[in-house]
Short mmCIF file of C-alpha atoms in Angstrom, two decimals:
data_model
loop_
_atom_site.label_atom_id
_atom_site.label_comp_id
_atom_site.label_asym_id
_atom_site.label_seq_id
_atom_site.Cartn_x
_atom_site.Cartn_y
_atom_site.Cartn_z
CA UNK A 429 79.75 85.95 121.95
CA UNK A 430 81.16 88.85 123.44
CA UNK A 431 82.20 92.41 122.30
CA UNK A 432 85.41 91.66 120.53
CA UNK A 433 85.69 92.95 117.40
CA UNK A 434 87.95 89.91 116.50
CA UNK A 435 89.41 87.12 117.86
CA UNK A 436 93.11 85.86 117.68
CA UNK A 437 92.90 82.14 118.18
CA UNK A 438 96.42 81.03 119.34
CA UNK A 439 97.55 77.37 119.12
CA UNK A 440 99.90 76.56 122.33
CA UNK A 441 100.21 72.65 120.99
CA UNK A 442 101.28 74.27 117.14
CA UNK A 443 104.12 76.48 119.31
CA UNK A 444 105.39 73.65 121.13
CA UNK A 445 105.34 71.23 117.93
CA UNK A 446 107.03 74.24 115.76
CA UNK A 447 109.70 74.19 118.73
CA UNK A 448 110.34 70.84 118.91
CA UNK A 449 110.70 70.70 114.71
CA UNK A 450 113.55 73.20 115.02
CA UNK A 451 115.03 71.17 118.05
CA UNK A 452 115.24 68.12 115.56
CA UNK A 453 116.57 70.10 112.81
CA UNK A 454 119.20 71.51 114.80
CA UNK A 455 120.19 68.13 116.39
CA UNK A 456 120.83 67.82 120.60
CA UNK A 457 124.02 69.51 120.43
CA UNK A 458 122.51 72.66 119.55
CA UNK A 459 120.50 75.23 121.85
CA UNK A 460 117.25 76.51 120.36
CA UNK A 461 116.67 79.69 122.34
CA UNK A 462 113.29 81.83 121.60
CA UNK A 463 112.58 84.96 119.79
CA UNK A 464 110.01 86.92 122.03
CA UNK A 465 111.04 90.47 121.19
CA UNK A 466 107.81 93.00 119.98
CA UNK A 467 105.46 90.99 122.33
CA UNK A 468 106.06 87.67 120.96
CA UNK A 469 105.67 88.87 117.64
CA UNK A 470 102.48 89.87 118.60
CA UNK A 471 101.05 87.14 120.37
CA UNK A 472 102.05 87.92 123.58
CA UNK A 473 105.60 87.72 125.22
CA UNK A 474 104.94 86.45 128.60
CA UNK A 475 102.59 82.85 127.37
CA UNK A 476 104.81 82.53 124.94
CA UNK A 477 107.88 82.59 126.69
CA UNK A 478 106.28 80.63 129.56
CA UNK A 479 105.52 77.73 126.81
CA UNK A 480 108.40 77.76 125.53
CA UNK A 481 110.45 77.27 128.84
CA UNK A 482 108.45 74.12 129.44
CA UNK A 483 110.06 72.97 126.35
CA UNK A 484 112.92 73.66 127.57
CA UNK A 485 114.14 76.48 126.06
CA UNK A 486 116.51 78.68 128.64
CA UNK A 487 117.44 81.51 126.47
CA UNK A 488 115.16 84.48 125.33
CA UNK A 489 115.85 87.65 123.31
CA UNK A 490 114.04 90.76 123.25
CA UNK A 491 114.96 94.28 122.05
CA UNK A 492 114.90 96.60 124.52
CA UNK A 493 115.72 96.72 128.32
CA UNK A 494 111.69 97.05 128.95
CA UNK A 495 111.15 94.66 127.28
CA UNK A 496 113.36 92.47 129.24
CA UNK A 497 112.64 93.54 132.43
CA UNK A 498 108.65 92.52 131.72
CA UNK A 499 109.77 88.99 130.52
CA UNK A 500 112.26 88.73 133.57
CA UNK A 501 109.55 89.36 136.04
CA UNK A 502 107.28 86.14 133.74
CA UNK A 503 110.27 83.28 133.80
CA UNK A 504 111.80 81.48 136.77
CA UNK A 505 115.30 82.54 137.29
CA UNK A 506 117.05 79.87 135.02
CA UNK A 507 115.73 81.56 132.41
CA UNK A 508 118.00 83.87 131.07
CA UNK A 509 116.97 87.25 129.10
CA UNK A 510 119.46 88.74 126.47
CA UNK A 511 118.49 92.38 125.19
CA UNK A 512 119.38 92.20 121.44
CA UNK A 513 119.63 96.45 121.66
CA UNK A 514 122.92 96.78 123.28
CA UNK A 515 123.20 98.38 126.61
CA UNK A 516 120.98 101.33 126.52
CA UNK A 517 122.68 104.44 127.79
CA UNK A 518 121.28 105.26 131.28
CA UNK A 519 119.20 102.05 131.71
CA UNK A 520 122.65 100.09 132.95
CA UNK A 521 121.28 99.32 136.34
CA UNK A 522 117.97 97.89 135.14
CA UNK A 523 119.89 94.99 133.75
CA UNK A 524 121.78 94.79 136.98
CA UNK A 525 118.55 95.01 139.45
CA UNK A 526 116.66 92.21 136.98
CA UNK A 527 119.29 90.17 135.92
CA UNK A 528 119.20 90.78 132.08
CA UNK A 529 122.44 90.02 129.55
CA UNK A 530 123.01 92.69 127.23
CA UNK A 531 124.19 91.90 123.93
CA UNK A 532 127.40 94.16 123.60
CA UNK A 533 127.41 95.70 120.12
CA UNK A 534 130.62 97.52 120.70
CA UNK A 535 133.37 97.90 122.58
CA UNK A 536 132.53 101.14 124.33
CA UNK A 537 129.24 99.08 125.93
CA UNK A 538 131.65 96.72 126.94
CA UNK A 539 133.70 98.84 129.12
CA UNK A 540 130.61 100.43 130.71
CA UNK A 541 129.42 96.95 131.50
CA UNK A 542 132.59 95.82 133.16
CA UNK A 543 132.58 99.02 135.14
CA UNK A 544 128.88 98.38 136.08
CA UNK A 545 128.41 94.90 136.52
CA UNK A 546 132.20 93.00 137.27
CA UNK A 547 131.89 89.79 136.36
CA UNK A 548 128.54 89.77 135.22
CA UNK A 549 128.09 88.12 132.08
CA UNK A 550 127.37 88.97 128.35
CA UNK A 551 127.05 88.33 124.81
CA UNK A 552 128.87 90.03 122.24
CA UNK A 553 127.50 90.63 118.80
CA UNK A 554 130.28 90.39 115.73
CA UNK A 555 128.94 92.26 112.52
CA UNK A 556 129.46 89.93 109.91
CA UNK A 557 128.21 92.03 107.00
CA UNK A 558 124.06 93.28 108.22
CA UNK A 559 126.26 96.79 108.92
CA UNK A 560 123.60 97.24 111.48
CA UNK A 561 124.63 96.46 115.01
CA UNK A 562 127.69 94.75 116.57
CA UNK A 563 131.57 95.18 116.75
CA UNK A 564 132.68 96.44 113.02
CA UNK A 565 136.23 95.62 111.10
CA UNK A 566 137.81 98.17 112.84
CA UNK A 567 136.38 97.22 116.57
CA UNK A 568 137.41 93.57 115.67
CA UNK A 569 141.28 94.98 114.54
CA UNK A 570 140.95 96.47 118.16
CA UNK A 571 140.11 93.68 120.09
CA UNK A 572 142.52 91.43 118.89
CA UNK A 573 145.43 93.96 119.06
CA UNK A 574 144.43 94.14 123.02
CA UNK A 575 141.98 91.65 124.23
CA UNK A 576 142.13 93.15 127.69
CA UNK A 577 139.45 95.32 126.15
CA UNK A 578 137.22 92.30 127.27
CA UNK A 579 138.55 92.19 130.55
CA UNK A 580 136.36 91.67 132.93
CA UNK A 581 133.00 90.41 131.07
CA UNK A 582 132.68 86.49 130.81
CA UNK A 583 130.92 86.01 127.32
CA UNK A 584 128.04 83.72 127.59
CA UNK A 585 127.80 84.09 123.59
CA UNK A 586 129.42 85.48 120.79
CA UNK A 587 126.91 85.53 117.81
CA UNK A 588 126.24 87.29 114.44
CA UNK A 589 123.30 87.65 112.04
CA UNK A 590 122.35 86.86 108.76
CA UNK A 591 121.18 89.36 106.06
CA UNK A 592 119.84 87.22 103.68
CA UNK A 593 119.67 83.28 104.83
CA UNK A 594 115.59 83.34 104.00
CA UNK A 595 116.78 83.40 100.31
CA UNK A 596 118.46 79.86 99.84
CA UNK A 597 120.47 80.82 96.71
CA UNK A 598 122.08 84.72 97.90
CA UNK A 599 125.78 84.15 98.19
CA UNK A 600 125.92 86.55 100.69
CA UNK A 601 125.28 83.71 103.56
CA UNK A 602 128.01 81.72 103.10
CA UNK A 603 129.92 84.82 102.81
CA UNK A 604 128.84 85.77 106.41
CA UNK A 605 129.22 82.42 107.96
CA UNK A 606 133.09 82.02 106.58
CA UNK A 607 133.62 85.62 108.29
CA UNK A 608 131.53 84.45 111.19
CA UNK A 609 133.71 81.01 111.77
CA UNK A 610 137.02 82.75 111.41
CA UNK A 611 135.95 85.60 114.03
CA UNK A 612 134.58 83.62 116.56
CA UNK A 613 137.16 81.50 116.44
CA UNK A 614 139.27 84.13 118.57
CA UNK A 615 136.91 83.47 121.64
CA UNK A 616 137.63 79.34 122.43
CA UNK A 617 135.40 77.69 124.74
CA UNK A 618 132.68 80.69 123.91
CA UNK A 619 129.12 79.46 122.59
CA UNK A 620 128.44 80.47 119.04
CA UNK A 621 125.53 81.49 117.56
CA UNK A 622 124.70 82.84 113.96
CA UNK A 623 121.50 81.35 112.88
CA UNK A 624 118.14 82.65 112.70
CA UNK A 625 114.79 80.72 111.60
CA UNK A 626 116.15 80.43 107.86
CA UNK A 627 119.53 79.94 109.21
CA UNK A 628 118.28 76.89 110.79
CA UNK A 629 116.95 75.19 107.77
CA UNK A 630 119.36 76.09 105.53
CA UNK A 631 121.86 73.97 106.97
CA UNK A 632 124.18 72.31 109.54
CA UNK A 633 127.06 73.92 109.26
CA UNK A 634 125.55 77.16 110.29
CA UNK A 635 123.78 75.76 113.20
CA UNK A 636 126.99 75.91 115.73
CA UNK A 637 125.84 75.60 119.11
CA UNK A 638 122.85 77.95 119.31
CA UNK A 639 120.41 78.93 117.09
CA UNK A 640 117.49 81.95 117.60
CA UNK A 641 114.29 81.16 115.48
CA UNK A 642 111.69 83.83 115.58
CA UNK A 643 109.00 83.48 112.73
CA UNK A 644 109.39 79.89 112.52
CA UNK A 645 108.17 79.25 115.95
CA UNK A 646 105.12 81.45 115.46
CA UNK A 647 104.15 79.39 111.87
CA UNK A 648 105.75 81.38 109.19
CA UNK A 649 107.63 80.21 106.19
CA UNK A 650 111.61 80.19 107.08
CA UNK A 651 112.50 80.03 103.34
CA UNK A 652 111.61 81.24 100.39
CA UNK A 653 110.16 79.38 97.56
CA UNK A 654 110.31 76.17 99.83
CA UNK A 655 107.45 74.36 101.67
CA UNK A 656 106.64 75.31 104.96
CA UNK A 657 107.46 72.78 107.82
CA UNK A 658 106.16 74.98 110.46
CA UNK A 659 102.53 74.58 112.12
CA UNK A 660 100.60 77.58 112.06
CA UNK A 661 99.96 79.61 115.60
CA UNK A 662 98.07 82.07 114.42
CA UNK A 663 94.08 82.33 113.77
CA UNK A 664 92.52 85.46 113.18
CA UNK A 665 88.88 86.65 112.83
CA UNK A 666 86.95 89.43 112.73
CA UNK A 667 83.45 90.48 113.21
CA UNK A 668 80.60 91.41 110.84
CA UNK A 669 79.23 94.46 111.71
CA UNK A 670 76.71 95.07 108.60
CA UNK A 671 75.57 93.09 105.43
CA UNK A 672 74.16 95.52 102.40
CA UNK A 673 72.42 95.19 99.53
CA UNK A 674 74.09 97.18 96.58
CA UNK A 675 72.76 98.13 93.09
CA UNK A 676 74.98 98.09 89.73
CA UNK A 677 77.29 100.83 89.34
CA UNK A 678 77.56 101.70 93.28
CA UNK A 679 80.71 102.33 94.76
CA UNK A 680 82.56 101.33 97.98
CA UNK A 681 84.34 103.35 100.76
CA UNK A 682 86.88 105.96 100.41
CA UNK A 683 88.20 107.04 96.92
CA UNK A 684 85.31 105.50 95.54
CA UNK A 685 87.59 102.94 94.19
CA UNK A 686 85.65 99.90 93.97
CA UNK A 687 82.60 99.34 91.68
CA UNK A 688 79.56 97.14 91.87
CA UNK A 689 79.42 95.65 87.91
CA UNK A 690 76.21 94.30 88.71
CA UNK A 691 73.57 94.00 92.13
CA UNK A 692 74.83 92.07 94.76
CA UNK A 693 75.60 92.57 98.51
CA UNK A 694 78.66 93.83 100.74
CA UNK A 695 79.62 93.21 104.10
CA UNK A 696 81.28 95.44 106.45
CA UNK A 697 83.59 94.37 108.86
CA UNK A 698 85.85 95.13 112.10
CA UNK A 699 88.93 95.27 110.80
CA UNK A 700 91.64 98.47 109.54
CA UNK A 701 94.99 99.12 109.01
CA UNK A 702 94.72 100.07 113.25
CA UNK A 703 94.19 96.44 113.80
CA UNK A 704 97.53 95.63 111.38
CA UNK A 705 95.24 94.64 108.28
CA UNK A 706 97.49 96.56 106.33
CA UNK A 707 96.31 99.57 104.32
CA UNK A 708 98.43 98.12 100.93
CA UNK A 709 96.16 95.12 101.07
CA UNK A 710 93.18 97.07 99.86
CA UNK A 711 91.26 95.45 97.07
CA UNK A 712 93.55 92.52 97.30
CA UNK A 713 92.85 88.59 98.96
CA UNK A 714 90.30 87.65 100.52
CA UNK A 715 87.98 87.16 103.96
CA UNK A 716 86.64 83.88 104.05
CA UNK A 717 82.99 82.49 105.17
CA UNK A 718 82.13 79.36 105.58
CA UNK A 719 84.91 77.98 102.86
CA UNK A 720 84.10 80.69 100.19
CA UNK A 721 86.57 83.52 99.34
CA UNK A 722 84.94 87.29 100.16
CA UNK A 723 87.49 89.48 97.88
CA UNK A 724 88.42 92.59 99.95
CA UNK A 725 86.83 95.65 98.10
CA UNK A 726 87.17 99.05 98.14
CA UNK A 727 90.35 100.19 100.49
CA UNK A 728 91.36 99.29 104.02
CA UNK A 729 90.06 101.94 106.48
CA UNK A 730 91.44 102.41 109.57
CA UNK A 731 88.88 100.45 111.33
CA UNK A 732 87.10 98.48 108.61
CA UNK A 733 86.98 96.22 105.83
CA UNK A 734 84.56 95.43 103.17
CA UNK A 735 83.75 92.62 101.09
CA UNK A 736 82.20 91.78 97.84
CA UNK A 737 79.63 89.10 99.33
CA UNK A 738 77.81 89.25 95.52
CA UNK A 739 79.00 85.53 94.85
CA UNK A 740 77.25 84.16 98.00
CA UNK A 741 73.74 83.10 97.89
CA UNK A 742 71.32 85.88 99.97
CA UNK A 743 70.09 82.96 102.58
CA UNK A 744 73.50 81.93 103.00
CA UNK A 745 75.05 85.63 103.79
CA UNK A 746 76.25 86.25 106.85
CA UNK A 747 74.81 88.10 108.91
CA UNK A 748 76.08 90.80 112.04
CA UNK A 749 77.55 89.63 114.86
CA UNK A 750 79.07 86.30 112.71
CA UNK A 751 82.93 86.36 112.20
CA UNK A 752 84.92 86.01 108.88
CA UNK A 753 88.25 84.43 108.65
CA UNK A 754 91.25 86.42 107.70
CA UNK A 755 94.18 84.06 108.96
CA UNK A 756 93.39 80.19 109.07
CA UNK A 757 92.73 77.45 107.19
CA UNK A 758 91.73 78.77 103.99
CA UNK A 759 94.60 81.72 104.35
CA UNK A 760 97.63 81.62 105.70
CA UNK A 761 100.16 84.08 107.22
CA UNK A 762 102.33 84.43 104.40
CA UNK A 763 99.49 84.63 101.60
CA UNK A 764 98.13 87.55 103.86
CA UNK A 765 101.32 89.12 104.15
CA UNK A 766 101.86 88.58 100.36
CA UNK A 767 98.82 89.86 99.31
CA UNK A 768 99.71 93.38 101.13
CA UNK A 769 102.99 93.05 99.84
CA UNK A 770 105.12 92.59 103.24
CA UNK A 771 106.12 90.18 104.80
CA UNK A 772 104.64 87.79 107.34
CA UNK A 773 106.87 89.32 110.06
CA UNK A 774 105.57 92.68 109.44
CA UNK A 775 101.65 91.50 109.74
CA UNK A 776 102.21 89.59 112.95
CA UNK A 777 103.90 92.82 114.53
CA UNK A 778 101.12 94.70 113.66
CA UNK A 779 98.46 92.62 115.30
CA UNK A 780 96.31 95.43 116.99
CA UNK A 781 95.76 95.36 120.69
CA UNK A 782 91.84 95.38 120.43
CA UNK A 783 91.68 91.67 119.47
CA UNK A 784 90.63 89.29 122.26
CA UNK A 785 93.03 86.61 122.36
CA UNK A 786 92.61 83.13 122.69
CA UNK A 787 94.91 80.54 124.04
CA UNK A 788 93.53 77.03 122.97
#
């Protein structure tokens, strides 16, 4: 035992499996490239990526251009590394020096690029209806009036994004995918890509010929309200730091806002909102020991947790130094994230950098 305050316990073998489910869900004509932007999710870009690519997967996306240029420097040169931000302003010749794509979210980056990098490569991003990033109506009205706007960058891609493919019954995705089809077809011979992890699931004819699955790879849920085919990556656990003996009536951390109805015992432990055990989860779900729930009591601190231990027997307590599980078999990604009322993504983004983690 060493002096981690928890432990992520990552499952390379549940990564590969969750890639090769998508693969066969997609079918062979169809590129599954990987989702590594915030770190992997929070496991870690770099082994991520790295197991990935012995999958074969050849095409990466992260967010930003540092990002990128800390994957590039991980992944043999076939690899290649799109940054889903655009071309940042200023950073131009860090995608030159390591070789990164930028995905061209309008058609002012697209000049820039062909002035920077002739005939390097890119992917453009169509907006579809997200109204976040990508060429709008009006860029789109542009384009096709002059296509020479485009002169000069060879699209590896043209792709879009869904705003609401993780719910299987909103309207709104076949909406975006009829938009998406008649838009990209303006680009022939150009690889397509629209779907995302729920995209993927949801059906063929959104597939195209490249799909980008983030949470699905790392174990969580792609749809709602359906079962999840994904293997779970992430383990989490945290230590016991003290175990208490508390008297009817007694209260519990900050606010005072849990109660002891009768005696019993508490255990504290380390884990807070700093470690992404969110704050909103406070006197919700559980820690488990051994197979038996520990309900969270009191509120989430920023470095600790504590738990109503009262059901447990007092020779079967644990005791400090022992660890509790908060992600695993008895809990899983999404019930954590649902108990804190988030979303999976959210809790695996939030994974603090003080856990020790474990590649298994």
């Amino acid at each position: 035992m060493g002096s981690e305050s928890a432990r992520l316990i990552l499952d390379a073998d549940a990564l590969r499996t969750n890639y090769a489910r998508i693969k066969e869900q997609v079918g062979p004509r169809c590129a599954v490239a990987g989702i590594v932007k915030a770190d992997g999710y929070g496991l870690g870009a770099e082994p991520v990526a790295r197991i990935l690519f012995q999958q074969g997967c050849r095409q990466f996306f992260v967010a930003t251009p540092e990002e990128g240029v800390s994957l590039r420097a991980a992944l043999p040169p076939e690899a290649s590394v799109a940054v889903l931000g655009g071309l940042y302003t200023g950073a131009e010749r860090e995608y030159v020096a390591h070789d990164l794509t930028p995905v061209l979210n309008t058609l002012e980056e697209a000049g820039r690029w062909a002035r920077i990098a002739p005939g390097a490569s890119a992917i453009l991003h169509i907006d579809t209806g997200m109204n976040r990033l990508g060429l709008d109506g009006r860029e789109m009205v542009r384009l096709a009036e002059d296509p020479s706007l485009l002169c000069g960058v060879p699209l590896s891609a043209v792709m879009s994004h869904f705003a609401c493919a993780d719910d299987p019954s909103h309207p709104m995705t076949a909406v975006q995918n009829e938009r998406f089809a008649t838009l990209a077809a303006r680009f022939p011979g150009v690889p397509r890509s629209l779907a995302n992890s729920a995209g993927a699931f949801s059906g063929s004819g959104y597939h195209y010929d490249m799909v980008r699955p983030g949470i699905a790879l790392y174990g969580g849920a792609p749809l709602e309200g359906r079962e999840n085919p994904m293997r779970p990556v992430v383990g989490l656990e945290a230590r016991v730091l003290q175990v208490r003996t508390v008297r009817k009536g007694e209260t519990l951390g900050y606010g005072a806002t849990h109660r002891f109805e009768r005696d019993g015992f508490s255990a504290t432990v380390a884990l807070g909102y700093a470690d992404g055990y969110l704050r909103s989860g406070s006197g919700r779900g559980s820690l488990y020991w051994k197979g038996r729930a520990l309900p969270v009591a009191g509120r989430v601190s920023m470095d600790l947790v504590t738990l109503d231990c009262t059901a447990i027997p007092e020779n079967d307590l644990p005791v400090p130094g022992d660890f509790v599980e908060v992600i695993g078999p008895h809990r899983t990604l999404d019930q954590v994230a649902g108990e804190a009322g988030t979303i999976s993504y959210e809790i695996l983004t939030d994974l603090g950098v003080r856990y020790l983690r474990i590649w298994k």
